[in-house]
GROMACS .gro file of C-alpha atoms in nm:
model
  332
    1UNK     CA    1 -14.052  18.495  -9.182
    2UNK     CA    2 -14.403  18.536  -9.076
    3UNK     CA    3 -14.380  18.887  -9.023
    4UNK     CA    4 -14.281  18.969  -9.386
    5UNK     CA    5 -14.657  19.099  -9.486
    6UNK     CA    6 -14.644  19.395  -9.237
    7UNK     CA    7 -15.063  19.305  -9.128
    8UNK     CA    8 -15.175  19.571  -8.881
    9UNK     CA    9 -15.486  19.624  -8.705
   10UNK     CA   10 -15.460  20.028  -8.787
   11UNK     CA   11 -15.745  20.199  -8.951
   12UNK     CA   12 -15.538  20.503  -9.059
   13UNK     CA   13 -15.585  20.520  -9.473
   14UNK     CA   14 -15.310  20.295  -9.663
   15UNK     CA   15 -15.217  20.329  -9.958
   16UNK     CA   16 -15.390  20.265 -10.250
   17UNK     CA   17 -15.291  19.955 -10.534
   18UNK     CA   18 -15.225  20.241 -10.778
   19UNK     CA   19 -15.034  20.454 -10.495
   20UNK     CA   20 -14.821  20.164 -10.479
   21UNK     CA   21 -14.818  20.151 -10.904
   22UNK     CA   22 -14.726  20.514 -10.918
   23UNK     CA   23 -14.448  20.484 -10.688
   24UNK     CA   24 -14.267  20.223 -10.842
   25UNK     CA   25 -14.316  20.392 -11.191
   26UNK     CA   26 -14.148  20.710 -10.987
   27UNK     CA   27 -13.869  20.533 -10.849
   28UNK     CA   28 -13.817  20.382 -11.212
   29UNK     CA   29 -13.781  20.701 -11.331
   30UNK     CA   30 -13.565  20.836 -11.068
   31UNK     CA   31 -13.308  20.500 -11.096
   32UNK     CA   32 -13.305  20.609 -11.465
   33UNK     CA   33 -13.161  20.914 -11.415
   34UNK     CA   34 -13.455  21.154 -11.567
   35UNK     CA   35 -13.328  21.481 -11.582
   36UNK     CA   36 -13.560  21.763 -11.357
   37UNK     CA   37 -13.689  21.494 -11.179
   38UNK     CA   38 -13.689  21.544 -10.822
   39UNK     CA   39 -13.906  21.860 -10.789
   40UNK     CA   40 -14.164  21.670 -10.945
   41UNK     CA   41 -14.151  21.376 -10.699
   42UNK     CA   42 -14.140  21.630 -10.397
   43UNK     CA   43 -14.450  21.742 -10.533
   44UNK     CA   44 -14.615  21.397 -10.581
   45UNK     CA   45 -14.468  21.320 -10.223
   46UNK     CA   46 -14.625  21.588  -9.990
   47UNK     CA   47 -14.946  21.574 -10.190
   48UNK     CA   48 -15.094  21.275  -9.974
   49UNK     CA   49 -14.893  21.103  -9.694
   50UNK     CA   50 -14.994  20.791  -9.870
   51UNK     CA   51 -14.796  20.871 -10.143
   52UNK     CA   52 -14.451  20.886  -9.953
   53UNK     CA   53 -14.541  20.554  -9.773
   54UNK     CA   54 -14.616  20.318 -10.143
   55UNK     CA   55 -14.289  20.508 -10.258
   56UNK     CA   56 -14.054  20.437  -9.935
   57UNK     CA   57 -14.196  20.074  -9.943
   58UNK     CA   58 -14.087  20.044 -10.326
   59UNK     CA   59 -13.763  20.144 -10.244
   60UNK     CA   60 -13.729  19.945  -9.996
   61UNK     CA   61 -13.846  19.650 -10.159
   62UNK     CA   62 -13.603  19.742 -10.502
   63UNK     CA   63 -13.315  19.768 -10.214
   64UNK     CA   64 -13.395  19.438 -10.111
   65UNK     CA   65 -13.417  19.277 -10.432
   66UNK     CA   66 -13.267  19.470 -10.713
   67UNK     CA   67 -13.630  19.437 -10.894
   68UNK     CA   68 -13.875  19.701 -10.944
   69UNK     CA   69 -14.200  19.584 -10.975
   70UNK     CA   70 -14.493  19.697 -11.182
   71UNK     CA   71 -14.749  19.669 -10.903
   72UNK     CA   72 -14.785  19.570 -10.571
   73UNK     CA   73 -15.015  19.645 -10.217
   74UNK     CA   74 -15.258  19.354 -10.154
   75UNK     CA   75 -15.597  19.456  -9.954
   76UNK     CA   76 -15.913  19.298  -9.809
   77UNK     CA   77 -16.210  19.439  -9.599
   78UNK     CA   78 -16.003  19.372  -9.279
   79UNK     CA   79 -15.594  19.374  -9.340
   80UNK     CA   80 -15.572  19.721  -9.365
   81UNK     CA   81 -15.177  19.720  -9.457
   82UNK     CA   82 -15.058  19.463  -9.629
   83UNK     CA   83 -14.828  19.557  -9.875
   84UNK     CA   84 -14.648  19.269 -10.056
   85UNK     CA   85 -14.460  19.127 -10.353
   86UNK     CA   86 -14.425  18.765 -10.422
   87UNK     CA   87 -14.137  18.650 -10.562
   88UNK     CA   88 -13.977  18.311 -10.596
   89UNK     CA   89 -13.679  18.294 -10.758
   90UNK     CA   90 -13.361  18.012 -10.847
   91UNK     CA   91 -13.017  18.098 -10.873
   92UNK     CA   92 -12.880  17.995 -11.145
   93UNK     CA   93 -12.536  17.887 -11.357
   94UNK     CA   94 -12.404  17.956 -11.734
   95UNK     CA   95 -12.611  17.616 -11.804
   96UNK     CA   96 -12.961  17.670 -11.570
   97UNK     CA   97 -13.190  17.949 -11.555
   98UNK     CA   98 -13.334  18.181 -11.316
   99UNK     CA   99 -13.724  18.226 -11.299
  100UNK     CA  100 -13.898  18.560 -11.098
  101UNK     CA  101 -14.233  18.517 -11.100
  102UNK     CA  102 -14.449  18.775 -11.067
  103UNK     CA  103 -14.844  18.687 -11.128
  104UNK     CA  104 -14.937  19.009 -11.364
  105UNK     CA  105 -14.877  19.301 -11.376
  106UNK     CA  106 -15.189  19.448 -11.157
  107UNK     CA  107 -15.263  19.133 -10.982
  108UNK     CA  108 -15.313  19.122 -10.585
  109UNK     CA  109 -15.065  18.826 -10.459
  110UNK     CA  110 -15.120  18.682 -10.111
  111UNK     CA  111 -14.817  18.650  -9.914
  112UNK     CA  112 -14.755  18.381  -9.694
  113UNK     CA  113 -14.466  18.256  -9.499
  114UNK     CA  114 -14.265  18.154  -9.779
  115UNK     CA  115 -14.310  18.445  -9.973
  116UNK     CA  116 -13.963  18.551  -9.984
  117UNK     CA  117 -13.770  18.202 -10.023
  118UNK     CA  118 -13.459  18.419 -10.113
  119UNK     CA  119 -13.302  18.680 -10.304
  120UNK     CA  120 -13.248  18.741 -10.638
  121UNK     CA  121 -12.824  18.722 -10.627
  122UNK     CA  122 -12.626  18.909 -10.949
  123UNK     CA  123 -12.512  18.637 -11.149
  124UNK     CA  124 -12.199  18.672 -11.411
  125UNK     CA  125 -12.385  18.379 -11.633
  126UNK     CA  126 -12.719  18.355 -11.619
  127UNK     CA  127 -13.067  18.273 -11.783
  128UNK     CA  128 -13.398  18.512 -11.767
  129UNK     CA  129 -13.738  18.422 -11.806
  130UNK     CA  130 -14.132  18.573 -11.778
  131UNK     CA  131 -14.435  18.463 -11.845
  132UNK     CA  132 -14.744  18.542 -12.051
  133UNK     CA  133 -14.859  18.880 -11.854
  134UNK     CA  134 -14.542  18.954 -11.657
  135UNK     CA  135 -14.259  19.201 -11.765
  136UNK     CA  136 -13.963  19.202 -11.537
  137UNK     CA  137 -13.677  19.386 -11.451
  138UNK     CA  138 -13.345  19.197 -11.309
  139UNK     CA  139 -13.000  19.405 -11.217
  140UNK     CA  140 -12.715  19.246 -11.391
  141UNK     CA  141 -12.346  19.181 -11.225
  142UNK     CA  142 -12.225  19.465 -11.363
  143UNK     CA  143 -12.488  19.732 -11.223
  144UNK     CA  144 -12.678  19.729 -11.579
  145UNK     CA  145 -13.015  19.599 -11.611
  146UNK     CA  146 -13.272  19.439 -11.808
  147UNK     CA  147 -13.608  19.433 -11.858
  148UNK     CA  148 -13.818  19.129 -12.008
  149UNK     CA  149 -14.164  19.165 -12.173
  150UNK     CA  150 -14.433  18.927 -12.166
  151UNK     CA  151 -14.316  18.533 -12.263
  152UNK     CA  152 -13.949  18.643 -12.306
  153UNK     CA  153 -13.618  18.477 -12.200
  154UNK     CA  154 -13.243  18.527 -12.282
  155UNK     CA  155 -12.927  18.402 -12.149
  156UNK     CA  156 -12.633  18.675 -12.042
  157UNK     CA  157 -12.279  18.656 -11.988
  158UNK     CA  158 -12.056  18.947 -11.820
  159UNK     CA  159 -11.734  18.862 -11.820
  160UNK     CA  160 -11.448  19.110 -11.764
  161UNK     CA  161 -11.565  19.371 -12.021
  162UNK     CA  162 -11.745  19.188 -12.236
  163UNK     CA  163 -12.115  19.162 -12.193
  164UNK     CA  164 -12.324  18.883 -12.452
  165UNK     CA  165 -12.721  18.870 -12.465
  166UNK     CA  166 -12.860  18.565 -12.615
  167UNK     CA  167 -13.239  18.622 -12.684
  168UNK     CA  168 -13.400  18.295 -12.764
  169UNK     CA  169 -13.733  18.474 -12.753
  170UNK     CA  170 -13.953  18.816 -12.683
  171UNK     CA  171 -13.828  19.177 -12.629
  172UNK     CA  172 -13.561  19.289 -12.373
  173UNK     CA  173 -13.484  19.663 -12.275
  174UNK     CA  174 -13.110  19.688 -12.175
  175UNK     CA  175 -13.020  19.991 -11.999
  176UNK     CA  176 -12.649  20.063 -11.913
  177UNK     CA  177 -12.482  20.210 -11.623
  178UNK     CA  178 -12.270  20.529 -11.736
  179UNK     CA  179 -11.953  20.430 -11.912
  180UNK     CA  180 -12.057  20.107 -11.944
  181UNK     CA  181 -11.916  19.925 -12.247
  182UNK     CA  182 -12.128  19.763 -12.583
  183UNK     CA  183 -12.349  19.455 -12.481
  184UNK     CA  184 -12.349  19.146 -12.799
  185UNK     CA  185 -12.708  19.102 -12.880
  186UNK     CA  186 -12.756  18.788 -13.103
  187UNK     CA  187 -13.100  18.626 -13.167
  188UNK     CA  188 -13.074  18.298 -13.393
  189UNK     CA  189 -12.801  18.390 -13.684
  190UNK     CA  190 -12.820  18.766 -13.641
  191UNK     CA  191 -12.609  18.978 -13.403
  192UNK     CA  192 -12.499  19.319 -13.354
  193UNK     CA  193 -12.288  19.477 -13.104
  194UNK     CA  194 -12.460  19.816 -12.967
  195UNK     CA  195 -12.320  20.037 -12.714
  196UNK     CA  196 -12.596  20.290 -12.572
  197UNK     CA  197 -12.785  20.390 -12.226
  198UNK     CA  198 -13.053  20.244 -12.360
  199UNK     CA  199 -13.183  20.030 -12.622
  200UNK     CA  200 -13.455  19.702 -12.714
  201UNK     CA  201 -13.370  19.397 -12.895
  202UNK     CA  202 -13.629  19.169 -12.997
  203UNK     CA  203 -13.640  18.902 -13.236
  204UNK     CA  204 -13.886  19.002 -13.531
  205UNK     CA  205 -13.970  18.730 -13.776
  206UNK     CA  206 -13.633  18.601 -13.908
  207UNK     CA  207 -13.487  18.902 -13.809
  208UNK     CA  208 -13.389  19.085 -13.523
  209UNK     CA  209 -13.490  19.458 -13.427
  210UNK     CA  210 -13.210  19.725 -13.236
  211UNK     CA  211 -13.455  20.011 -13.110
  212UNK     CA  212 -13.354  20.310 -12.967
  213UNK     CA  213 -13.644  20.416 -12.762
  214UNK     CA  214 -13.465  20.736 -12.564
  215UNK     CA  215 -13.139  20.835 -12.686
  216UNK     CA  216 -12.885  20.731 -12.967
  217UNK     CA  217 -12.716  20.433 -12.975
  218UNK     CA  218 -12.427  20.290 -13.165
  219UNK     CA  219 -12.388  19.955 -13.422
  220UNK     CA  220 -12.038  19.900 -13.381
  221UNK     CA  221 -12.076  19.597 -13.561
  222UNK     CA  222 -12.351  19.385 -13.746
  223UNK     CA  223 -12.423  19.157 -14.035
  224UNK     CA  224 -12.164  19.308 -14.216
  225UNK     CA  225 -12.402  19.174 -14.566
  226UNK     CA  226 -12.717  19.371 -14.467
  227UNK     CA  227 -12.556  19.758 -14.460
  228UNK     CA  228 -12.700  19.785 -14.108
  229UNK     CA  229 -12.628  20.161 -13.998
  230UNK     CA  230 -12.382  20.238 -13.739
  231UNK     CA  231 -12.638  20.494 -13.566
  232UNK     CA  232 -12.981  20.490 -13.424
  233UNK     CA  233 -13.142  20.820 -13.360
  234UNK     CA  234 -13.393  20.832 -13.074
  235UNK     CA  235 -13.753  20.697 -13.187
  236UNK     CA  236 -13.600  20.486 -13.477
  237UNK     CA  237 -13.516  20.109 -13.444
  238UNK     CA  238 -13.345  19.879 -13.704
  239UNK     CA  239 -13.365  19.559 -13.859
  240UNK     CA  240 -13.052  19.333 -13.826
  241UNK     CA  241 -13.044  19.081 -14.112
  242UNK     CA  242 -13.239  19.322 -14.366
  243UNK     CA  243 -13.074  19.583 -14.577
  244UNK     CA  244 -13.302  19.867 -14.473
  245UNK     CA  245 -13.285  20.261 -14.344
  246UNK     CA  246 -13.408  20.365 -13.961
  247UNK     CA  247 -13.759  20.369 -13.932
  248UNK     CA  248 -13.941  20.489 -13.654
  249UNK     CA  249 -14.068  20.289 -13.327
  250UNK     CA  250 -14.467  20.261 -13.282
  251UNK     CA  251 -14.598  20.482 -13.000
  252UNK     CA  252 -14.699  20.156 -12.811
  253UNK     CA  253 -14.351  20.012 -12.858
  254UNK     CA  254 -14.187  20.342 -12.679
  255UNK     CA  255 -14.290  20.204 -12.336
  256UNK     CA  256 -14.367  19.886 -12.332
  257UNK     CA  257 -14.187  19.840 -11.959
  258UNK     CA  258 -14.435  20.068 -11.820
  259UNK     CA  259 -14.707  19.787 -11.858
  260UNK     CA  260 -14.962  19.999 -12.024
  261UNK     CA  261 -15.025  20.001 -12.416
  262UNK     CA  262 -15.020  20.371 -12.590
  263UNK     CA  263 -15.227  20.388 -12.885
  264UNK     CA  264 -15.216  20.687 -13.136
  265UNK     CA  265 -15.436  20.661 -13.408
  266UNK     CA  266 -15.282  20.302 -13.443
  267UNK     CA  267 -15.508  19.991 -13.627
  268UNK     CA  268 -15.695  19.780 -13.421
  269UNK     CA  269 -15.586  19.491 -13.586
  270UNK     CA  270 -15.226  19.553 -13.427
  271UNK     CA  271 -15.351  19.658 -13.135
  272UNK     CA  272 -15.512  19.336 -13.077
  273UNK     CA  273 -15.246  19.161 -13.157
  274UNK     CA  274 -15.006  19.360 -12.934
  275UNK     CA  275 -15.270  19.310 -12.576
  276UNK     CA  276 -15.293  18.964 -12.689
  277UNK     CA  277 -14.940  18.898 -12.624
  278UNK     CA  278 -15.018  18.969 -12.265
  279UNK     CA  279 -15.282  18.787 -12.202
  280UNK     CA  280 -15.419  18.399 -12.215
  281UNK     CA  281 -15.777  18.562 -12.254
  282UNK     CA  282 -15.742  18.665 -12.592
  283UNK     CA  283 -15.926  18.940 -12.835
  284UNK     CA  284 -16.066  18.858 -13.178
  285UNK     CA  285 -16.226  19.074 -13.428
  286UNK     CA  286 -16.537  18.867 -13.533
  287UNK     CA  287 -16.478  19.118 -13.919
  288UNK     CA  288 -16.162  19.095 -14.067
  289UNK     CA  289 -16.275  19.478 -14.221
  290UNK     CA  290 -16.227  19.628 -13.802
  291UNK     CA  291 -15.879  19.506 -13.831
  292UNK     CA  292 -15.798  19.881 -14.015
  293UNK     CA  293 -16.025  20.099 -13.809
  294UNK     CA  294 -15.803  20.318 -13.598
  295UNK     CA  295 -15.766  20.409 -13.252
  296UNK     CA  296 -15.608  20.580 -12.988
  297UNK     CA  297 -15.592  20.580 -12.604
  298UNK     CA  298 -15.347  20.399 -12.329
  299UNK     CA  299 -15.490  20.066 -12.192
  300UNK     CA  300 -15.340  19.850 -11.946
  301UNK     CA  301 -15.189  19.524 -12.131
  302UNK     CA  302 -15.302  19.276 -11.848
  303UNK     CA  303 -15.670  19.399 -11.901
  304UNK     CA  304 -15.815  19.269 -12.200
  305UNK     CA  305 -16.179  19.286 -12.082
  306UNK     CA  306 -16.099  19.670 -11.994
  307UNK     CA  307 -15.971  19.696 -12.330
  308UNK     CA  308 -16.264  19.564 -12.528
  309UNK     CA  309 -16.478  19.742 -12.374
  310UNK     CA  310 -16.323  20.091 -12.456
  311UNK     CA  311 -16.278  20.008 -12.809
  312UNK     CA  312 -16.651  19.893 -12.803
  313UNK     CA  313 -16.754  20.202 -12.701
  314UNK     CA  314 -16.513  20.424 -12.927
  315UNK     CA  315 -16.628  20.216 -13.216
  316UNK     CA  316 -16.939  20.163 -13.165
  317UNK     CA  317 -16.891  19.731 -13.176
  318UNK     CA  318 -17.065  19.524 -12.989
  319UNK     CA  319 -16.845  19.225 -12.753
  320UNK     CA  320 -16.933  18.861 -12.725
  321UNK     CA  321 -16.777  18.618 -12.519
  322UNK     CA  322 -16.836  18.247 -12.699
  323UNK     CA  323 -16.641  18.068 -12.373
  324UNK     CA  324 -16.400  18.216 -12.083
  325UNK     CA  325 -16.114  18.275 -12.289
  326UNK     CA  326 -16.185  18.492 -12.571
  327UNK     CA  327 -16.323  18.806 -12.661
  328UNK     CA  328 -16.473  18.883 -12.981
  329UNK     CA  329 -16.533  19.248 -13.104
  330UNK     CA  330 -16.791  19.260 -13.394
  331UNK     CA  331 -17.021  19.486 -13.559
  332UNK     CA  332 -17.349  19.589 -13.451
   0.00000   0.00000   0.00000
């Protein structure tokens, strides 16, 4: 499998890493159906050639695989094409789990000969997993799929029509094929049955969160003792195992699968503590009184040097670094 990283001698322009980025978040778009979507793409197409190569190679590569990554293209002074995506992956049974690795979310992977050890197979029972920086998207038996964020894993079972999702920890996006039937979310004692195209679940606290980040969805059934409601409006997201109305999602929590964290006016306490879920270098605010300043902007989540330094600047803060992995943000 030696050929598998497509190295060329050419010194025609290749595409770009965020060519390749854009294209996949294109193709996510189109596999989700966006309404008035194509005439856009067209347009994106014919505006560099370079564009319709990174988006033909991520459909070829989601073809392949049934995963859409975040970010891929790998380049040097002298590989002028090398456009890759390194993947290792297990098959797995209702009592093992399946690992796809990615290495973050903007990072360059070298491929080698055993970059592609195999395929990542629909499973009727199966396990899910990603690691601090990665957020993954895997296609489920039934044509469904799900996306994991950063240090999340659940266990699924499709079975005839009935579809269970186990989250032992993190945040999962579950979108639906059309028709599809209600998926059983359960984290620890809660569960709720939702039917929707899509919708998050994520264990919060001792609790467990139903968003509905697009469109409506449905609680056919929850902890009948909490009053849960049986509807989520788009934007709103509920709390399964509290007795408490729809409130609405945070701006940054809206699209999380895109990789990138949207600020709007939010704190910066919460913002650090949402780019430090992403990350093994980690952000601290050397004042406890920064953690209510306020800020807005979108920063990549796998960046948190790129990230302190922005707020520095909007805030007028100056950074230290005490050792390699941490960042503190203080006052001048």
């Amino acid at each position: 499998m030696g050929g598998i990283c497509g190295v060329t001698e050419s010194h025609e322009p290749s595409p770009s890493r965020e060519s390749y980025r854009t294209a996949s978040r294109w193709l996510n778009r189109r596999l989700a159906g966006e309404p008035g979507l194509e005439p856009k793409l067209e347009e994106w197409l014919v505006a560099d050639p370079r564009n319709r190569e990174a988006f033909d190679e991520a459909l070829r590569v989601w073809r392949e695989t049934n995963v859409i990554p975040e970010g891929y293209g790998g380049f040097d002074g002298t590989v002028m094409r090398a456009p890759f995506l390194e993947r290792r992956s297990t098959h797995v049974g209702l009592a093992s789990a399946a690992a796809v690795v990615l290495a973050g979310l903007s990072t360059a992977w070298i491929v080698g000969k055993d970059a592609f050890p195999g395929l990542v197979t629909p499973a009727q029972a199966a396990a899910y997993e990603t690691r601090i920086g990665q957020i993954q998207t895997f296609r489920l038996a039934d044509g469904s799929a799900i996306t994991l964020d950063t240090n999340s894993r659940v266990e699924v079972v499709v079975s005839g029509g009935s579809r269970q999702l186990e989250i032992a920890k993190g945040r999962v996006r579950i979108e639906n094929t059309v028709g599809a039937g209600a998926f059983t979310v359960t984290a620890g004692k809660r569960s709720a049955t939702v039917k929707g195209e899509t919708f998050d679940a994520y264990i919060a606290g001792t609790g467990m969160r139903i968003a509905a980040p697009r469109s409506p969805v449905e609680l056919t059934s929850a902890d009948p003792e909490t009053g849960a409601p049986k509807r989520i409006g788009a934007g709103a997201q509920v709390e399964i195992g509290f007795r408490t109305d729809p409130f609405p999602v945070a701006r940054s929590d809206l699209e999380w699968v895109s990789g990138m964290l949207a600020l709007d006016g939010s704190r910066l306490g919460d913002a650090v503590a949402a780019i430090n879920r992403y990350n093994r270098t980690t952000v601290r605010l050397g004042d406890p009184a920064l953690a209510s300043r306020k800020i807005s902007g979108a920063f990549r989540a796998n960046d948190p040097n790129a990230f302190a330094e922005v707020v520095a600047r909007m805030l007028d803060l100056k950074i230290l670094r005490p050792n390699s992995s941490e960042i503190v943000l203080s006052m001048r």
